[in-house]
PDB file of C-alpha atoms in Angstrom:
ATOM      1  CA  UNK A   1      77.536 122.733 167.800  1.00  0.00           C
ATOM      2  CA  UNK A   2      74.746 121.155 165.301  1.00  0.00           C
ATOM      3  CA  UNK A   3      72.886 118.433 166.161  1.00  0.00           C
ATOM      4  CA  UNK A   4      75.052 115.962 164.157  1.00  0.00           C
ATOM      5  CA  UNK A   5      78.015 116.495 165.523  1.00  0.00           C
ATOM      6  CA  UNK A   6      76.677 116.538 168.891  1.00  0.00           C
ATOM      7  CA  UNK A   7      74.883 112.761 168.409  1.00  0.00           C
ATOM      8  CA  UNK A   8      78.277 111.914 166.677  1.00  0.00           C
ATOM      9  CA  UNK A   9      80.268 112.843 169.719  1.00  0.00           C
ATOM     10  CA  UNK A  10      77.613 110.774 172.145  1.00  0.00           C
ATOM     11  CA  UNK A  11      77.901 107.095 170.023  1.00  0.00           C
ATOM     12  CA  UNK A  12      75.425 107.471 167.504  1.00  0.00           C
ATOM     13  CA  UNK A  13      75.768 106.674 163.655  1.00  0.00           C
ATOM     14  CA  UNK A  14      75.578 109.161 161.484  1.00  0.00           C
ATOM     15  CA  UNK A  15      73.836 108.045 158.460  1.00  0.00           C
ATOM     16  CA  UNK A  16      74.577 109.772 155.644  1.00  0.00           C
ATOM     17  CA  UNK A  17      78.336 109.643 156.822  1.00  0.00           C
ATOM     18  CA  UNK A  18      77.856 106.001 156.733  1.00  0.00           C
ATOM     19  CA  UNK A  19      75.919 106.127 153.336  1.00  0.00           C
ATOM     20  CA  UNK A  20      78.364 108.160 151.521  1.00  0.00           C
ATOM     21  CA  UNK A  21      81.170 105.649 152.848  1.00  0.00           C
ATOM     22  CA  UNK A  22      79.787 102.732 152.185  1.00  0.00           C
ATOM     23  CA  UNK A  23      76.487 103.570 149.881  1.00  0.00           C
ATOM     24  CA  UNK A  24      77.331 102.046 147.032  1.00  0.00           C
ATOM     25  CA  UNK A  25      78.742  98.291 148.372  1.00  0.00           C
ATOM     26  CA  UNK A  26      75.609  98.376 150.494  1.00  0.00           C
ATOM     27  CA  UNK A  27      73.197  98.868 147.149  1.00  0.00           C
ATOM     28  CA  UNK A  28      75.452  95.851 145.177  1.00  0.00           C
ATOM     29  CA  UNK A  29      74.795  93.519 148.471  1.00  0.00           C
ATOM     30  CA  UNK A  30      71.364  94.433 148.184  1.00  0.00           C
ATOM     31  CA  UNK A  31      71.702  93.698 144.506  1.00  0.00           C
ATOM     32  CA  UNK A  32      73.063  90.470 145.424  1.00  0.00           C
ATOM     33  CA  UNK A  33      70.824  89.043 148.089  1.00  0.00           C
ATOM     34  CA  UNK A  34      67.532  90.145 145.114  1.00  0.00           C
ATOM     35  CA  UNK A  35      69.181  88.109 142.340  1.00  0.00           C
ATOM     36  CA  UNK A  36      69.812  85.453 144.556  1.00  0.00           C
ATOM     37  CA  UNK A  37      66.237  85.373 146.145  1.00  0.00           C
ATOM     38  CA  UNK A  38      65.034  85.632 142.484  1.00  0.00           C
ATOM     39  CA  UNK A  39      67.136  82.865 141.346  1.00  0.00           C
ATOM     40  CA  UNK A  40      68.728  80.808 143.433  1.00  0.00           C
ATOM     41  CA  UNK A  41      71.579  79.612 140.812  1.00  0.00           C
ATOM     42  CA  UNK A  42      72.757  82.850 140.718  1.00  0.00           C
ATOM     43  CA  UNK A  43      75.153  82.534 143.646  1.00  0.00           C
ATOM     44  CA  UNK A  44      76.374  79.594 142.375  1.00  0.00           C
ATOM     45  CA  UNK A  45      80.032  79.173 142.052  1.00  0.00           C
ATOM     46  CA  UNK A  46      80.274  78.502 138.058  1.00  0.00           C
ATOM     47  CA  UNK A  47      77.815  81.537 138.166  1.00  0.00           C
ATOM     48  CA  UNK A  48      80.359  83.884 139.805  1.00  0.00           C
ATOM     49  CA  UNK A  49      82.962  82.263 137.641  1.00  0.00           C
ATOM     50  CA  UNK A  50      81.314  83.409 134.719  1.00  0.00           C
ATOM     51  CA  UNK A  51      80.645  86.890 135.813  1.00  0.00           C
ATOM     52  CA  UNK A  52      84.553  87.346 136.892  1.00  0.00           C
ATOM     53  CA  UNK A  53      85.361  86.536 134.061  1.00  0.00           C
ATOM     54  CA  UNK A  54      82.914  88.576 131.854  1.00  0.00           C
ATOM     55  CA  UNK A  55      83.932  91.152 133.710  1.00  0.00           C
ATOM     56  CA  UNK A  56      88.001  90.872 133.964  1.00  0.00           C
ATOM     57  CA  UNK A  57      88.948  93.030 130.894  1.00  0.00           C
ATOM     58  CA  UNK A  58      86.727  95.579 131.739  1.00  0.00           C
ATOM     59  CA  UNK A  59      87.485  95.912 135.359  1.00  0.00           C
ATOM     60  CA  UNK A  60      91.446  95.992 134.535  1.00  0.00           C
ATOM     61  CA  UNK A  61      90.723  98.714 131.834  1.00  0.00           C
ATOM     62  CA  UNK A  62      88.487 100.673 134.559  1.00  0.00           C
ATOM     63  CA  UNK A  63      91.625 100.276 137.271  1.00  0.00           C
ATOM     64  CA  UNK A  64      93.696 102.187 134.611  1.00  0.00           C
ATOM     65  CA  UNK A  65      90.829 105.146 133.879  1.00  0.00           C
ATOM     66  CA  UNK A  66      90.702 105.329 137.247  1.00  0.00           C
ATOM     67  CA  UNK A  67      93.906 106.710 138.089  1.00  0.00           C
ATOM     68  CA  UNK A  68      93.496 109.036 134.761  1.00  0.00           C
ATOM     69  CA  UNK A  69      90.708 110.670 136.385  1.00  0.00           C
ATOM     70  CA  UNK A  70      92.506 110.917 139.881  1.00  0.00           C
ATOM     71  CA  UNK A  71      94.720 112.528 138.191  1.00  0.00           C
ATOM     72  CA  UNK A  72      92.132 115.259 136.126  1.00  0.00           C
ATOM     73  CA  UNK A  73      92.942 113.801 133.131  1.00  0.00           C
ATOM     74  CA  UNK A  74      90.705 112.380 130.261  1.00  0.00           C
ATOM     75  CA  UNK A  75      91.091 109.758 127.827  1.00  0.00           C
ATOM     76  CA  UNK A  76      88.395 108.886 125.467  1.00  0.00           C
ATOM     77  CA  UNK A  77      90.485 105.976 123.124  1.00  0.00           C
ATOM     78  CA  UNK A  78      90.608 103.761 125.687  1.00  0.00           C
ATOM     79  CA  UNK A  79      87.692 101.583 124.122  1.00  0.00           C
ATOM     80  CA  UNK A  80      88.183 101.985 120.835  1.00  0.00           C
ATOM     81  CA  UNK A  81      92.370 101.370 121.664  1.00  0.00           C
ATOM     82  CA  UNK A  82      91.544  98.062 122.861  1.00  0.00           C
ATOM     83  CA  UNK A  83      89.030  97.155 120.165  1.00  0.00           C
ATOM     84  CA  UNK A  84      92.179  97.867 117.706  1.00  0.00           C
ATOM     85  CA  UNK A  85      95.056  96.045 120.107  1.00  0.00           C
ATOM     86  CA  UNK A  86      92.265  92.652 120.315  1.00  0.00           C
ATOM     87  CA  UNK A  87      92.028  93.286 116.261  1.00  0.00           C
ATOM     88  CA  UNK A  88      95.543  92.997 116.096  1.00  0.00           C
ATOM     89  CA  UNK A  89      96.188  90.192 117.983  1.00  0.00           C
ATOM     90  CA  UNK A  90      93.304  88.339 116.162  1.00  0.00           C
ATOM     91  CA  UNK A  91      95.433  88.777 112.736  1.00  0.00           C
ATOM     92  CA  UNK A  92      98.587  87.886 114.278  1.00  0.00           C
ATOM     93  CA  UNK A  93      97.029  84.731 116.319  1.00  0.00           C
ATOM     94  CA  UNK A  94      95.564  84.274 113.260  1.00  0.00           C
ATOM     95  CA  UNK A  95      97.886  84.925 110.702  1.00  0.00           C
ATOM     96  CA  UNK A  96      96.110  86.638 108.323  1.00  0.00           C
ATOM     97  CA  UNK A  97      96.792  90.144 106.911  1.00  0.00           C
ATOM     98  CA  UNK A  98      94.838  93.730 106.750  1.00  0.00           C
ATOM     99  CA  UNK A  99      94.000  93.409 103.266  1.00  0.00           C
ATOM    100  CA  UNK A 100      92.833  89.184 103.373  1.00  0.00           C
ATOM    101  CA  UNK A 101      91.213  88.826 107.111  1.00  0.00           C
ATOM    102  CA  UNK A 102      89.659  85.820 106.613  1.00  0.00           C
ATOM    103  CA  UNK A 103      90.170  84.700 110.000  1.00  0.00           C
ATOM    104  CA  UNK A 104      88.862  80.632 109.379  1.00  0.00           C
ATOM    105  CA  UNK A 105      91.092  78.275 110.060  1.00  0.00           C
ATOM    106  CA  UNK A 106      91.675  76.813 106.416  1.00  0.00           C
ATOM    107  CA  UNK A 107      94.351  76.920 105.465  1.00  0.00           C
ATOM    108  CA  UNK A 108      95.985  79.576 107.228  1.00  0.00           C
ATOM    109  CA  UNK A 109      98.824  79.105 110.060  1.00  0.00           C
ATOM    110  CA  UNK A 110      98.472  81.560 112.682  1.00  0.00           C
ATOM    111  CA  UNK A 111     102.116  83.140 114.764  1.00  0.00           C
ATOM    112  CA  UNK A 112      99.797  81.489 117.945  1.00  0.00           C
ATOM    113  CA  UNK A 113      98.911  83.105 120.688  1.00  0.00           C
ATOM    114  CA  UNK A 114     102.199  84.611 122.625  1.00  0.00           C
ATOM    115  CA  UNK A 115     103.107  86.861 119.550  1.00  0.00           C
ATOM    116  CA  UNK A 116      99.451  87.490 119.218  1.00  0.00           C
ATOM    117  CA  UNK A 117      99.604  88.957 122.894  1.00  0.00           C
ATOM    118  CA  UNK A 118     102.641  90.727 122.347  1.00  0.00           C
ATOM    119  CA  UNK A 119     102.111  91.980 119.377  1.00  0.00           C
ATOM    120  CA  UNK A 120      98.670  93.782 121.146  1.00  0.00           C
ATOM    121  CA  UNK A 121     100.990  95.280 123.997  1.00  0.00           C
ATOM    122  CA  UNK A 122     103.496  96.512 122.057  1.00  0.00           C
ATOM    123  CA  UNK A 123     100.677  98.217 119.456  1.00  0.00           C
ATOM    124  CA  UNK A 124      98.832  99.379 122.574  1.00  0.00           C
ATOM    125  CA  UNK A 125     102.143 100.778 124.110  1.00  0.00           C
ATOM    126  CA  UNK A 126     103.226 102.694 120.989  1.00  0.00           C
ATOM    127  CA  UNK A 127      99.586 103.706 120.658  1.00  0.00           C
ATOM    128  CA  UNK A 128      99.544 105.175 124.363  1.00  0.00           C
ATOM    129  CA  UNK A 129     103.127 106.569 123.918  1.00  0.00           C
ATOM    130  CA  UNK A 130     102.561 108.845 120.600  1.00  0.00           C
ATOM    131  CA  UNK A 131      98.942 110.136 122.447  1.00  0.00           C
ATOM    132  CA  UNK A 132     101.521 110.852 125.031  1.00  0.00           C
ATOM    133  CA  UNK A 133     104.066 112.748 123.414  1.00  0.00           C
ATOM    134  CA  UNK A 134     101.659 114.822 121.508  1.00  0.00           C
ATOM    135  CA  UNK A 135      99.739 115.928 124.655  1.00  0.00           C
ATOM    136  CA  UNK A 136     103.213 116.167 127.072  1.00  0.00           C
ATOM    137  CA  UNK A 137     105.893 117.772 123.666  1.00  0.00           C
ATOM    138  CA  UNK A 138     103.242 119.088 121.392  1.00  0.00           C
ATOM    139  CA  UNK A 139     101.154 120.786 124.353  1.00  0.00           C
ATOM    140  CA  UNK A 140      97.605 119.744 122.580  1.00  0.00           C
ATOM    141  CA  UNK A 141      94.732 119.107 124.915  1.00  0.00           C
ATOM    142  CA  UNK A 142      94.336 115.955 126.048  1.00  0.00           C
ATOM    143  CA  UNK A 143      90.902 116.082 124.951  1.00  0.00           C
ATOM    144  CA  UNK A 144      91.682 116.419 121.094  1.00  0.00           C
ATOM    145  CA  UNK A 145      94.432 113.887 121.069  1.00  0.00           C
ATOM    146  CA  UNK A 146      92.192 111.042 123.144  1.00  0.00           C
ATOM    147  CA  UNK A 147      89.521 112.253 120.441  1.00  0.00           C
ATOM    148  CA  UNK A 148      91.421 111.537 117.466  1.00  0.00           C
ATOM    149  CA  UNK A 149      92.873 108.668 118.674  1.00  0.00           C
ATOM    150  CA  UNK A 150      88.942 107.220 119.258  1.00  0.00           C
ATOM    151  CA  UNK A 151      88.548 108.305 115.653  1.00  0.00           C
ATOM    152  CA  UNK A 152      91.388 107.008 114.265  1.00  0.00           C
ATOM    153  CA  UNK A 153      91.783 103.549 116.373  1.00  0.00           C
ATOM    154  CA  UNK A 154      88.228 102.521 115.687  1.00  0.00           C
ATOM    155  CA  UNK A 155      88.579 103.715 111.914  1.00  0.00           C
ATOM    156  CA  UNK A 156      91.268 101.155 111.837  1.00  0.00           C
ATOM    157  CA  UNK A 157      89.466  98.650 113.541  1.00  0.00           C
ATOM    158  CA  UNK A 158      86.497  98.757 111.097  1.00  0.00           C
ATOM    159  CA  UNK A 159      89.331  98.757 108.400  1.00  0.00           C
ATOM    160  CA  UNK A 160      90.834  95.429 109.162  1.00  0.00           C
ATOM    161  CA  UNK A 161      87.763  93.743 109.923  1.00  0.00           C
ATOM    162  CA  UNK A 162      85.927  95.132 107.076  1.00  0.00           C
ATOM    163  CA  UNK A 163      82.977  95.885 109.568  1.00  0.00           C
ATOM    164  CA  UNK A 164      82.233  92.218 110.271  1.00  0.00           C
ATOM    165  CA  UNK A 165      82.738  90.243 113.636  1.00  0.00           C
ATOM    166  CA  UNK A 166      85.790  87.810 114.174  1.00  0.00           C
ATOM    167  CA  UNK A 167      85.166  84.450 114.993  1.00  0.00           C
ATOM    168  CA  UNK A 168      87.104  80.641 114.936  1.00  0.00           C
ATOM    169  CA  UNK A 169      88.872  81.326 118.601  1.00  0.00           C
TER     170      UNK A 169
END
């Protein structure tokens, strides 16, 4: 028997058992208790609202990666797929058109902000279903399709926008 297992088995803490479990929450409550000593408004509740929601889309989008790479899989549109979805629900909230994105407000009368939403769903869902069929039917690496798709989805991003930010929400 080593050493470890034999303090283990008497009621002592293994350390880099306890590390590897629970390493990384202990560093971000670290993290935590510096910012706050550093400035004192940063525990504050409209503080943490703030971050929480900063932080929504991209923890939702990391819950779904997550199980990709449980899985062994990749996926490298995932970024530039929602870049194009939040594109497309800016025209449709905002009713303007690929070719004439002026997204001000003058004059133009937007399909508001339900079909905006589904409109972004159903474009990411037909997105994620033809990346799908070509990896699953057409047996091409994941790794090329999610690569085009990056390619293609941001192309078409910077296409609608004409390479400028959106703004008027």
């Amino acid at each position: 028997m080593t050493s470890t297992t034999e303090r283990t088995q008497r009621g002592g803490i293994n350390v880099a058992r306890l590390l590897m479990s629970f390493g990384p929450l202990m560093f971000l409550a670290l993290l935590i208790v510096v910012f706050t000593v550093l400035k004192p408004s940063f525990i504050d509740p409209i503080n943490i609202f703030n971050i929480m929601r900063q932080i929504s889309i991209t923890g939702l989008i990391a819950l779904g990666m997550t199980f990709v790479i449980l899985t062994a899989g990749i996926d490298l549109s995932v970024g530039s797929l929602l870049a194009f979805c939040g594109m497309v629900a800016a025209v449709v909230a905002k009713g303007g058109t690929a070719n004439t994105l002026s997204l001000s407000t003058s004059g133009t009368q937007g399909f508001g902000w339900f079909a905006a939403l589904l409109a972004a769903v159903v474009v990411g869902a037909l997105a994620g279903g033809v990346q799908g069929f070509a990896i699953t039917r057409l047996k091409v690496p994941p790794f090329v399709v999610t690569l085009g798709g990056l390619t293609v989805f941001r192309g078409l991003t910077l296409t609608i926008s004409n390479g400028g930010p959106i703004s008027g929400f």
